[in-house]
Coordinates of C-alpha atoms in Angstrom, one line a residue:
Chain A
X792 CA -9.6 -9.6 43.2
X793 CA -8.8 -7.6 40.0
X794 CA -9.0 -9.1 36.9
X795 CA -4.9 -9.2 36.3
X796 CA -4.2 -11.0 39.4
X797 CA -7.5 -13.4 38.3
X798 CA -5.7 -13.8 34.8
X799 CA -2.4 -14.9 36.7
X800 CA -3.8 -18.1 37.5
X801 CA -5.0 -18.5 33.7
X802 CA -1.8 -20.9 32.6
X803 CA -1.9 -23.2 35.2
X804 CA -5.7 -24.0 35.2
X805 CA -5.0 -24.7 31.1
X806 CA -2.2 -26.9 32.4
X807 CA -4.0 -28.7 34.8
X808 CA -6.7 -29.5 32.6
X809 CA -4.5 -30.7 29.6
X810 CA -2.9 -32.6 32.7
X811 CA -5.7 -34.4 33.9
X812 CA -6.5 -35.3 30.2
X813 CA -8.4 -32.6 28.4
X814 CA -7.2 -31.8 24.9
X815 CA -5.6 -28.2 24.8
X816 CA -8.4 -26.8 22.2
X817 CA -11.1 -27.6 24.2
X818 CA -9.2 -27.1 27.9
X819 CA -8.8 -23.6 26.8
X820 CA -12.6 -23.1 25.8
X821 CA -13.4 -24.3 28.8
X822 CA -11.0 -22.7 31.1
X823 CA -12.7 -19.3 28.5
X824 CA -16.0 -19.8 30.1
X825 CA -14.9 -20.4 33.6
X826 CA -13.2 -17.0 33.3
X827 CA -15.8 -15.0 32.1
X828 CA -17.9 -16.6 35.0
X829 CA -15.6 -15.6 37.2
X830 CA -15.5 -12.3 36.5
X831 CA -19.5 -12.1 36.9
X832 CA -19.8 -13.9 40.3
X833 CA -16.3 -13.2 41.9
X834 CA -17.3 -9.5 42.6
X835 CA -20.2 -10.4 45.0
X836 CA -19.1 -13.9 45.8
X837 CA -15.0 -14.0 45.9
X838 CA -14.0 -17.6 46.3
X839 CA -11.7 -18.6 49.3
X840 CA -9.2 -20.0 46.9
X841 CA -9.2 -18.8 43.3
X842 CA -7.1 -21.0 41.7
X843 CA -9.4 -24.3 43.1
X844 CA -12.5 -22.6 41.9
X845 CA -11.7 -22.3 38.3
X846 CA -10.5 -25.6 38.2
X847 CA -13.2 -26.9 39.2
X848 CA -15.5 -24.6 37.3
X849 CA -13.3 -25.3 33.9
X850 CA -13.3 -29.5 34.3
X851 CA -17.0 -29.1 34.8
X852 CA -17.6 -27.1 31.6
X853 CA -15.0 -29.8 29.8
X854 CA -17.4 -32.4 31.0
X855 CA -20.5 -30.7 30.2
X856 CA -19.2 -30.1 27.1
X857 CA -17.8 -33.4 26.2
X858 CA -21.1 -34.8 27.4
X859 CA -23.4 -32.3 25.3
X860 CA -21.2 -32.8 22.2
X861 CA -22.1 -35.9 20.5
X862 CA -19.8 -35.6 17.5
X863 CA -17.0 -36.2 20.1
X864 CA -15.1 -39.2 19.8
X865 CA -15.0 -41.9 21.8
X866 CA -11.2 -41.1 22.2
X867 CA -12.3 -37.6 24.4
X868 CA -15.0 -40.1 26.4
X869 CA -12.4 -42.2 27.5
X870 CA -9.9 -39.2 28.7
X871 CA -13.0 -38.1 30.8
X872 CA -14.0 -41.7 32.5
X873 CA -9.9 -42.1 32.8
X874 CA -7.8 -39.3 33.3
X875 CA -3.9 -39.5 32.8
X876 CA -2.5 -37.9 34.9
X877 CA 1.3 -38.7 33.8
X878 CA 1.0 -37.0 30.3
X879 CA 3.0 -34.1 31.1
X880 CA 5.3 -35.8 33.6
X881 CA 8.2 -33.5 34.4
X882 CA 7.1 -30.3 32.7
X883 CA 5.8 -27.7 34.6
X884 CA 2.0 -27.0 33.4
X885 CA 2.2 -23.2 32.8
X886 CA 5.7 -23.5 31.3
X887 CA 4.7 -26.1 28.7
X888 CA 1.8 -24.1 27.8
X889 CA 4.0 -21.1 26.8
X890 CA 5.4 -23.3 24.6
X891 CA 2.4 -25.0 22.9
X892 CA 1.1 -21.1 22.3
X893 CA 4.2 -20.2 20.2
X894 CA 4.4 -23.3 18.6
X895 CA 6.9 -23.0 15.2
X896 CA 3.9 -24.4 13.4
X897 CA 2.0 -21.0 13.7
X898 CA 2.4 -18.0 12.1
X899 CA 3.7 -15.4 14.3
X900 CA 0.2 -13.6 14.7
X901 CA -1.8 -16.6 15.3
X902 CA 0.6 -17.5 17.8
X903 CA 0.6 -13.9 19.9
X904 CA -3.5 -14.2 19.5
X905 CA -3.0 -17.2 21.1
X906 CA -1.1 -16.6 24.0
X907 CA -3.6 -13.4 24.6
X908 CA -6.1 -15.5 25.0
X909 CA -4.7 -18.8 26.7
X910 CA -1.9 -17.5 28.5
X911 CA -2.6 -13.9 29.6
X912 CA -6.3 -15.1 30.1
X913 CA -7.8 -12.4 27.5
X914 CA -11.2 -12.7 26.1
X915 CA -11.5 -13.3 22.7
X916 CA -13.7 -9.2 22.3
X917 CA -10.7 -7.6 24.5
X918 CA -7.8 -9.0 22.2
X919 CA -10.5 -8.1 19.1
X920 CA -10.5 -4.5 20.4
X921 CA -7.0 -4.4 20.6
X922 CA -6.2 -5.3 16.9
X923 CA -9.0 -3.1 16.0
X924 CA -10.8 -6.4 14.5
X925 CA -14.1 -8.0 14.2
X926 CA -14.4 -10.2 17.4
X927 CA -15.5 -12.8 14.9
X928 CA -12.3 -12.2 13.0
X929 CA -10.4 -12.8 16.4
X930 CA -12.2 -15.8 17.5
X931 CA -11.6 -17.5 13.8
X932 CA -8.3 -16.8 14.3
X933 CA -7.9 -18.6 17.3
X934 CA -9.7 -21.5 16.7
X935 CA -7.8 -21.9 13.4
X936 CA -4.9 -22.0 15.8
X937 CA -6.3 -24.7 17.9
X938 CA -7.0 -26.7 15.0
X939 CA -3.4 -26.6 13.8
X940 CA -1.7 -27.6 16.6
X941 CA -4.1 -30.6 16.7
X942 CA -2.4 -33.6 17.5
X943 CA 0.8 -31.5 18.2
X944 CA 2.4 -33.5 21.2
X945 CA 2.2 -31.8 24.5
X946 CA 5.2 -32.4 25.9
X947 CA 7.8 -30.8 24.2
X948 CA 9.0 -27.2 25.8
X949 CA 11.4 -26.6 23.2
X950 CA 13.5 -24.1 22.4
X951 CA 12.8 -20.9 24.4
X952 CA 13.6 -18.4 21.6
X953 CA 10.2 -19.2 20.0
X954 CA 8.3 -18.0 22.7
X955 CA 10.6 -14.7 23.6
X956 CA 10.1 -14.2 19.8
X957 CA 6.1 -14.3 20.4
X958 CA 6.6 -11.9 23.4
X959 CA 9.0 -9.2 21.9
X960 CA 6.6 -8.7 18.9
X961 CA 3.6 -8.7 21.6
X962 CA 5.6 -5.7 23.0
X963 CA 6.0 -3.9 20.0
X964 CA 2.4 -3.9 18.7
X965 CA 1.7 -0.9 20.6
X966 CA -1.5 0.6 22.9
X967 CA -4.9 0.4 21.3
X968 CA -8.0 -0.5 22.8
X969 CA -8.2 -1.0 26.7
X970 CA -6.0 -3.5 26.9
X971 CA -2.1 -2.5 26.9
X972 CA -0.7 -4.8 24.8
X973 CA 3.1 -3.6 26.5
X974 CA 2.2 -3.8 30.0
X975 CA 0.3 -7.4 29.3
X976 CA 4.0 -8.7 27.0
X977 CA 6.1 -7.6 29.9
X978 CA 4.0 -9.7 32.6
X979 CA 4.1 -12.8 30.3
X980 CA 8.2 -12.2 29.9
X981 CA 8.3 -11.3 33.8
X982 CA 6.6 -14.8 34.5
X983 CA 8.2 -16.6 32.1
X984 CA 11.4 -15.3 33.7
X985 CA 10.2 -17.1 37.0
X986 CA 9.7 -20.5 34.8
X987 CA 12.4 -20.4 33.2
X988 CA 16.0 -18.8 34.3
X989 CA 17.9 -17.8 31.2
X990 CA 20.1 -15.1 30.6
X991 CA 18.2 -14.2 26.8
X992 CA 15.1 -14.3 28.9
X993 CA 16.1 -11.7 31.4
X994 CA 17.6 -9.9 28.9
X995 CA 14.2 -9.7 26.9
X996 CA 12.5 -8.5 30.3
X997 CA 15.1 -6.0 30.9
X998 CA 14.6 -4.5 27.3
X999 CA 11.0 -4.5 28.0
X1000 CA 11.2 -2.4 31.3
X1001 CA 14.0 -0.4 29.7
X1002 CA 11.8 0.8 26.9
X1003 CA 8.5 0.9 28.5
X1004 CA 10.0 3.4 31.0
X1005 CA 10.1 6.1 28.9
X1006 CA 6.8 6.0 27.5
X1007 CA 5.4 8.9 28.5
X1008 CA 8.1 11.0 27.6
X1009 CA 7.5 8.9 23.6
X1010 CA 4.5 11.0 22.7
X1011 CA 2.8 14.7 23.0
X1012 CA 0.0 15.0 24.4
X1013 CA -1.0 15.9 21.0
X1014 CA -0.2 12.7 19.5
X1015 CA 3.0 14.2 18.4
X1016 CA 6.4 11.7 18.1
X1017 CA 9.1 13.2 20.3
X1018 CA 12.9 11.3 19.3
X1019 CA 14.7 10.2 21.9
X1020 CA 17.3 13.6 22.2
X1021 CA 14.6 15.5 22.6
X1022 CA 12.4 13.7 25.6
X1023 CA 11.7 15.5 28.7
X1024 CA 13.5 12.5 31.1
X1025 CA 12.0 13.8 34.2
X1026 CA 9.0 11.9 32.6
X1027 CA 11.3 8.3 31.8
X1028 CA 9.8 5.9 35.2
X1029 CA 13.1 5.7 36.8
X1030 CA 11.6 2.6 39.4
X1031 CA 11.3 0.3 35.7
X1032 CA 14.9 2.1 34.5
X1033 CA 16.6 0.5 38.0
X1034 CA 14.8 -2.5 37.8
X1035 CA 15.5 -3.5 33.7
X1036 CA 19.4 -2.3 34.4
X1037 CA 19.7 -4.1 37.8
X1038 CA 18.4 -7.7 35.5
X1039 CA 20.1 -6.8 32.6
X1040 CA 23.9 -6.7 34.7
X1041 CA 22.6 -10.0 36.9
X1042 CA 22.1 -11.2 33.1
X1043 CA 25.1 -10.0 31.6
X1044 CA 27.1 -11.5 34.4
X1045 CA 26.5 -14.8 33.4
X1046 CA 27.9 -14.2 30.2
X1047 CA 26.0 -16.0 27.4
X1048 CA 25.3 -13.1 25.4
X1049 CA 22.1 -12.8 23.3
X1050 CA 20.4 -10.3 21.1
X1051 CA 17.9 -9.3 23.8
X1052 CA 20.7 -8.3 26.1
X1053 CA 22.2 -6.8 23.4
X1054 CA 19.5 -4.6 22.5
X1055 CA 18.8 -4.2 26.6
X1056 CA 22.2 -2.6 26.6
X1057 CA 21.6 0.2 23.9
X1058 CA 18.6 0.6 25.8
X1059 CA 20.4 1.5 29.2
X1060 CA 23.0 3.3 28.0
X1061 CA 20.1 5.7 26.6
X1062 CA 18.2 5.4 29.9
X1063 CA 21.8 6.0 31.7
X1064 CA 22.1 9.6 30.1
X1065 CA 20.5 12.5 32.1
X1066 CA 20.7 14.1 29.1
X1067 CA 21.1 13.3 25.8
X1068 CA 24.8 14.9 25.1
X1069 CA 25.4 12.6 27.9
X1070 CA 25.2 9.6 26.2
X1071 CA 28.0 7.5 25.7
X1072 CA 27.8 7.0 21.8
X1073 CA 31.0 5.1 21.6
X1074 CA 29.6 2.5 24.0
X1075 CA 26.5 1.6 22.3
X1076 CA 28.1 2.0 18.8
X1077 CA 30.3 -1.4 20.6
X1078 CA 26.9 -2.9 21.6
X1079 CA 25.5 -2.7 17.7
X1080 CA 28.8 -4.5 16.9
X1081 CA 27.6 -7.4 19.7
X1082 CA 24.1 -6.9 18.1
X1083 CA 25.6 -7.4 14.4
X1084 CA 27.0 -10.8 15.4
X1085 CA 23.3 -12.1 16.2
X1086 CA 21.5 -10.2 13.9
X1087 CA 23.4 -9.3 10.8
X1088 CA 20.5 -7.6 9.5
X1089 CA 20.0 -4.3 7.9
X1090 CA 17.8 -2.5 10.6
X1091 CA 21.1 -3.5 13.2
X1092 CA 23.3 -1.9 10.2
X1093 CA 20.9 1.1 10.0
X1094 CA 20.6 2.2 13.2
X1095 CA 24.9 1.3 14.3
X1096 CA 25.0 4.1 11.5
X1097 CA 23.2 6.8 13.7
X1098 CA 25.3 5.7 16.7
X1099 CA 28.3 5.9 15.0
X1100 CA 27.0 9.5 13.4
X1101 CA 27.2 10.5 17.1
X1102 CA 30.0 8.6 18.6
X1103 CA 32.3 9.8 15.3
X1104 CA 30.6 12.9 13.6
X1105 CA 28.0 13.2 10.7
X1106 CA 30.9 12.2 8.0
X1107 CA 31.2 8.7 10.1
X1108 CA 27.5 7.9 10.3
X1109 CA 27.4 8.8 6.6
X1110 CA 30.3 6.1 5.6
X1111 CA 28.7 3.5 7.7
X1112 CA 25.4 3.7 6.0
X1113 CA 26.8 3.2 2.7
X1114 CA 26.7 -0.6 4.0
X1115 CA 23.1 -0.2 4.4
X1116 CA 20.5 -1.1 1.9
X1117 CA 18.8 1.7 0.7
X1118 CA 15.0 -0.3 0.6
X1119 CA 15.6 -0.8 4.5
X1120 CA 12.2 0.8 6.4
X1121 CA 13.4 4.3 7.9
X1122 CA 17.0 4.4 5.4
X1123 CA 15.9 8.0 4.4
X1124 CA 15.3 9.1 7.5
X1125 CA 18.4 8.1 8.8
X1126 CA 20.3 9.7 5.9
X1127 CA 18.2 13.1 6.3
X1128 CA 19.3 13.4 9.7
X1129 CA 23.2 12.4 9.0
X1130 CA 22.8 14.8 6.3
X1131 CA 21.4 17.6 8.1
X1132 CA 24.5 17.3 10.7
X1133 CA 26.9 17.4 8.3
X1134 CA 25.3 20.9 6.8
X1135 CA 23.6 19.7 4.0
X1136 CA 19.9 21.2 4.8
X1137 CA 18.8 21.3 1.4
X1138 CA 19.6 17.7 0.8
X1139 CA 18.4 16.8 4.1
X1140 CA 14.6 18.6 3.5
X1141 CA 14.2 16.8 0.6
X1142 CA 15.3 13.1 2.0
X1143 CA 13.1 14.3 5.7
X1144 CA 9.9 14.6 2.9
X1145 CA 10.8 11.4 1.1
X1146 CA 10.8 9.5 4.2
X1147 CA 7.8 11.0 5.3
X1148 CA 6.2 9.5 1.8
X1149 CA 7.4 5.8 3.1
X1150 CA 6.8 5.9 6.5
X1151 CA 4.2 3.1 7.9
X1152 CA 2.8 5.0 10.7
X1153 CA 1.4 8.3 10.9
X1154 CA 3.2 9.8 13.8
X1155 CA 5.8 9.0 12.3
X1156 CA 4.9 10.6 8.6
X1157 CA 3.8 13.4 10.7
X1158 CA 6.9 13.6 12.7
X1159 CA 9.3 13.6 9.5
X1160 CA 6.9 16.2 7.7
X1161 CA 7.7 19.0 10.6
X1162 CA 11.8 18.3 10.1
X1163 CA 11.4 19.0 6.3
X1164 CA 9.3 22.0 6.8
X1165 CA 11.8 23.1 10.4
X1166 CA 14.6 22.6 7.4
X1167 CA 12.8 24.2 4.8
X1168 CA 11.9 27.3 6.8
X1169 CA 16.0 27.7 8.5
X1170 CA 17.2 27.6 4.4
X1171 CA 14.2 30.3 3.1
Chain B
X119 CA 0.2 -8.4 11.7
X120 CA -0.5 -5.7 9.1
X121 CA -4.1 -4.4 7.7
X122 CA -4.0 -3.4 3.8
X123 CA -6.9 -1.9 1.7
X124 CA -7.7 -3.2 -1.1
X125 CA -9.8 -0.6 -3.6
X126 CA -11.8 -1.8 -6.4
X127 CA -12.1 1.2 -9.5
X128 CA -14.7 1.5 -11.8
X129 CA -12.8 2.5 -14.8
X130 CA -15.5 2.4 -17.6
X131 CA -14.6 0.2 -20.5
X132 CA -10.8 0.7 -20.0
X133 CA -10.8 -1.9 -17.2
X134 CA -7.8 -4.1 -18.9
X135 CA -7.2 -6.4 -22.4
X136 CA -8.6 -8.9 -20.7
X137 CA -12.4 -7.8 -19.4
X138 CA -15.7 -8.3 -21.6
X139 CA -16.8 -5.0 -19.9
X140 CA -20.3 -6.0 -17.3
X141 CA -23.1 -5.0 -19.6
X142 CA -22.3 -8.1 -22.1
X143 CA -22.2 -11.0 -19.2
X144 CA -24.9 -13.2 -19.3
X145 CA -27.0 -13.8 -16.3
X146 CA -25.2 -16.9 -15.0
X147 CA -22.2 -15.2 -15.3
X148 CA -23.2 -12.4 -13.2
X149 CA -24.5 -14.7 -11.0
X150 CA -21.0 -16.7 -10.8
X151 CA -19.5 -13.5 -10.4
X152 CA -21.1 -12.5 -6.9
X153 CA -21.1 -15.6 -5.7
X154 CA -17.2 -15.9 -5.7
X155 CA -17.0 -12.3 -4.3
X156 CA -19.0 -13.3 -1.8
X157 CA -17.0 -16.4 -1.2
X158 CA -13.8 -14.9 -0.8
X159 CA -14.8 -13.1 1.9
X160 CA -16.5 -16.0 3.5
X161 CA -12.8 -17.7 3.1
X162 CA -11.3 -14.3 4.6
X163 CA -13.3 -14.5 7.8
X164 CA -12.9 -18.2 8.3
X165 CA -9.1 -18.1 8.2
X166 CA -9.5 -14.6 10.3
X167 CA -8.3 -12.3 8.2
X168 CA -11.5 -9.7 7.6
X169 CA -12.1 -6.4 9.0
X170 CA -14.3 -4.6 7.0
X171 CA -15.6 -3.9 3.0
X172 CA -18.4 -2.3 1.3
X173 CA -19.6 -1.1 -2.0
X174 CA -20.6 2.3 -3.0
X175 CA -22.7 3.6 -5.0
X176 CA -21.8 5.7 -7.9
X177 CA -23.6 8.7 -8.1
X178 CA -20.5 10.6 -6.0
X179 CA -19.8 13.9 -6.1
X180 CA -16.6 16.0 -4.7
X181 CA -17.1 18.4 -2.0
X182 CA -14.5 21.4 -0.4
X183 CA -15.2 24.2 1.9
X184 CA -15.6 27.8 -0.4
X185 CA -15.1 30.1 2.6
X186 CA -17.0 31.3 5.3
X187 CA -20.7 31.7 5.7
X188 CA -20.9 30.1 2.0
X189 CA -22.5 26.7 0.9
X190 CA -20.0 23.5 0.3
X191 CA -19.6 23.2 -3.7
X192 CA -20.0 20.5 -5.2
X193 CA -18.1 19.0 -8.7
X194 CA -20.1 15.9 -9.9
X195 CA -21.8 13.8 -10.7
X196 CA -19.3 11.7 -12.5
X197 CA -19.7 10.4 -15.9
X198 CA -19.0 7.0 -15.8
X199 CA -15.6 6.6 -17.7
X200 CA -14.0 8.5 -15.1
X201 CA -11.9 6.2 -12.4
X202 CA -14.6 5.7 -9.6
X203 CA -14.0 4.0 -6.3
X204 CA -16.4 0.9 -6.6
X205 CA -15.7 -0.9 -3.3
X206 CA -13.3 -1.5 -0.6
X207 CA -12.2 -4.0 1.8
X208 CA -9.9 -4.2 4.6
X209 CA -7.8 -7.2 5.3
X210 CA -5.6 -8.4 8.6
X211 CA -2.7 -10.4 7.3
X212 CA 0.6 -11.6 8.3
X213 CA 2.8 -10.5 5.4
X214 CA 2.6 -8.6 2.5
X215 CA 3.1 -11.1 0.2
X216 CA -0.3 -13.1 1.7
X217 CA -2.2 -9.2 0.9
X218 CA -0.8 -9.5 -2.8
X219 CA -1.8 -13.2 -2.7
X220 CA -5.5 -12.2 -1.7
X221 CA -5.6 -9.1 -4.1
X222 CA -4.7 -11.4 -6.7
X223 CA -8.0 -13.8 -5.5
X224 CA -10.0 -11.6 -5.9
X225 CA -8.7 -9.7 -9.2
X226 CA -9.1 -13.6 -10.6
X227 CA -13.2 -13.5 -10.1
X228 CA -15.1 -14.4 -13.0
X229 CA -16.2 -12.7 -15.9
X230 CA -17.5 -13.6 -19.3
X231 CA -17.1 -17.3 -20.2
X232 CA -16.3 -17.9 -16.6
X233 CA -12.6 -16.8 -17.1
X234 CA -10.5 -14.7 -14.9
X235 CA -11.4 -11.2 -15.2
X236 CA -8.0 -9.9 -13.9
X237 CA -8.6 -6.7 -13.1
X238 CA -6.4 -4.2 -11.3
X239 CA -7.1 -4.4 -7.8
X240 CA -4.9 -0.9 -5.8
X241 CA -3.4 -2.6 -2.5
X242 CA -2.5 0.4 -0.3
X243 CA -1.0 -0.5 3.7
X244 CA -3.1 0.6 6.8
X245 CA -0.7 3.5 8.8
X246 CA 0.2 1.3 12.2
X247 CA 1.5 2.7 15.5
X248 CA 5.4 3.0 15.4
X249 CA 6.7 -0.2 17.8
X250 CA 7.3 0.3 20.9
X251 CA 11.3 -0.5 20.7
X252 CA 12.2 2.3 18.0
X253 CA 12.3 5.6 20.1

């Protein structure tokens, strides 16, 4: 058994624990340490069924540990000698625990760190790694987690849009370390989507996929940034393309619009192009309109500006930005390539280098350098 | 989640209005002033928020390349009332306003008569990967 198909079974031992009586904190230490045994004696010694060894591994690390601690109180002693088995009556134990993960009570990282680790079954040194962090760091951050959703009550699923929140900024914290923070945010959403069977959560899976696919194509073998006109497409995974349009139309279908199939949309008509003078600009410049009624924001604005720049010329793009707030991340950008369509090179070097100054990532400062000097060298 | 630096300068005496420069603490005062250092980032790991800091030392020099098949020159050492780099740290936090909140911690450690030294503290952001949604 590899260790993504072990993690699988990760929610619903933390459920059945909390279940039987366990609080969550010290279920999901104990489900911890279950899982890391697994992963040392499952190799040479695979158990007939998976999901019945960890349980039973991780309630006799909670009782070990209940046991061993004597600062416990005597309201954890009494869980233990009397389980209640009707605290989570009709909520399904891996749902509710999606839930409880990204909790409105914690900040948004504590609650992605969270989910890593008691969701997608991550140790606390692989989610570390991947936040390029001390694993003590990590560990403090969970805990500190833990400890605020003390005495949070366990049966409340909520409102989904907390936990697609979680997942979409998951998705979007990129690839470093071992662990692929992307392909781990679109198994969560795919699961979730099992769980729980609503259009805004298809729609975030489908944007997922939609995005994901064309990965490869994203960056150079050098590290370079390639945009999106310029991506070899013959590179885009076409298997995740059908797959994220085929659940974005069943989503679409049953019309309750939502930002993620909003976003999911632009994202397939891109994907839907076989080049990119293919695309069908008008379309997605409706889809930002759809967008705009969710998420009036200025990063909707921004970007329904380079979509219109396409869909209606340079000039277009150019009007439609003057509605945009010049402090919004990536504005110059945006303006230096409206600018350079419309002629204006000289204008548009000098906004390309300015953006580079502001930009938050390096492949991206890098990216904007090359189209000031590519400008500066056409104009000398 | 977003990682800042935070630089400390040595700037001589010019540190700011406020700051009885080092050399005229007491003792106890010294001693004060390590011990919060050393408690912020105590405070910075517990809530999880600490990657990495250091000091340096002072006696720095600059270094470039002079062509090939020469020897590095060197420009330095510095005397001190030019802006050194005294220490660094980097911090994990989830907004920008929580990294000017724990600048201005640490800017607050005490100096002379206990009070707030204040100094300038530079806050620069960490480069990040571009997200995965925006090409």
């Amino acid at each position: 058994m590899d260790s993504v198909s072990l993690r699988e079974h990760i929610p619903g031992v933390v459920g059945i624990l909390v279940r039987r009586g366990a609080d969550f904190a010290s279920a999901e230490d104990a489900v911890q340490a279950a899982l890391i045994r697994a992963l040392e004696t499952w190799p040479s010694d695979p158990p007939d069924d998976p999901k019945g060894w960890l349980v039973t591994a991780a309630w006799r690390k909670f009782i070990d540990q209940v046991r061993s601690d004597s600062a416990r109180t005597a309201r954890e002693e009494h869980f233990v000698l009397e389980p209640t088995p009707d605290q989570l009556p009709d909520q399904d134990d891996e749902l509710w625990l999606y839930f409880h993960c990204a909790h409105p009570s914690l900040t948004p990282s504590s609650a992605i760190a969270l989910t890593l680790r008691a969701v997608a079954g991550l140790t606390t040194r692989q989610i570390a790694d991947a936040y390029l962090v001390p694993e003590a760091t990590m560990a403090q951050r969970i805990s500190r987690a833990k400890q605020r959703l003390e005495g949070t009550p366990l049966d409340q699923p909520g409102d989904v849009t907390t936990v697609l929140r979680t997942l979409y900024l998951l998705f979007n914290e990129g690839y470093s370390g071992d662990i692929d923070l992307a392909a781990e945010a679109i198994r969560l959403t795919r699961q979730i989507a099992t769980l729980r069977d609503e259009p805004e959560v298809h729609g975030l899976l489908a944007l997922m996929l939609l995005h994901h696919a064309r990965r490869a194509a994203r960056v150079a073998p050098t590290g370079r940034l390639i945009p999106l006109a310029e991506q070899n497409r013959s590179l885009w995974n076409t298997a995740a393309i059908t797959e994220g349009v085929e659940i974005l139309q069943n989503a679409l279908a049953r019309d309750q619009l939502g930002e993620y199939q909003a976003q999911a949309a632009i994202a397939a008509l891109h994907a839907d192009a076989q080049t990119s003078s293919e695309t069908d600009w008008p379309q997605i410049v409706e889809w930002y309109d759809e967008l705009l009624a969710f998420n009036a924001s200025d990063v909707v604005r921004l970007n329904r500006a380079v979509a219109i720049g396409e869909a209606m010329g340079a000039a277009a793009g150019l009007a439609a930005l003057a509605d945009v707030d010049p402090a919004t991340p990536r504005y110059e950008a945006v303006s230096a390539y409206l600018h350079e369509r419309s002629g204006n090179l000289a204008l548009a070097a000098g906004e390309y280098a300015s953006a580079a100054r502001r930009a938050t990532s390096e492949a991206e400062r890098d990216h904007l350098n090359r189209q000031a000097a590519r400008l500066r060298s056409i104009a000398n | 989640m977003a990682k800042y630096l935070l630089l400390k300068h040595y700037r001589g005496e010019k540190t700011n209005e406020f700051h009885t420069p080092g050399d005229q603490w007491t003792p106890a005062e010294w001693d004060a002033h390590i011990q919060y250092m050393r408690d912020f980032a105590d405070r910075l790991r517990s809530r999880g928020e600490f990657v990495s800091g250091d000091a340096l030392a002072m006696d720095g020099v600059w270094v470039r390349y002079d062509g090939p098949g020469k020897p590095p020159v060197t420009d330095g050492p510095f005397a001190e009332t030019k802006d050194l780099i005294a220490g660094w740290m980097i911090i994990d936090v989830d907004s920008y306003d929580r990294a000017l909140e724990l600048a201005a911690e640490l800017s607050a450690a005490p100096g002379a008569g206990g009070e707030p030294i204040r100094e300038w503290l530079e806050l620069r952001p960490v480069m990040e990967e571009p997200p995965a949604t925006s090409v």
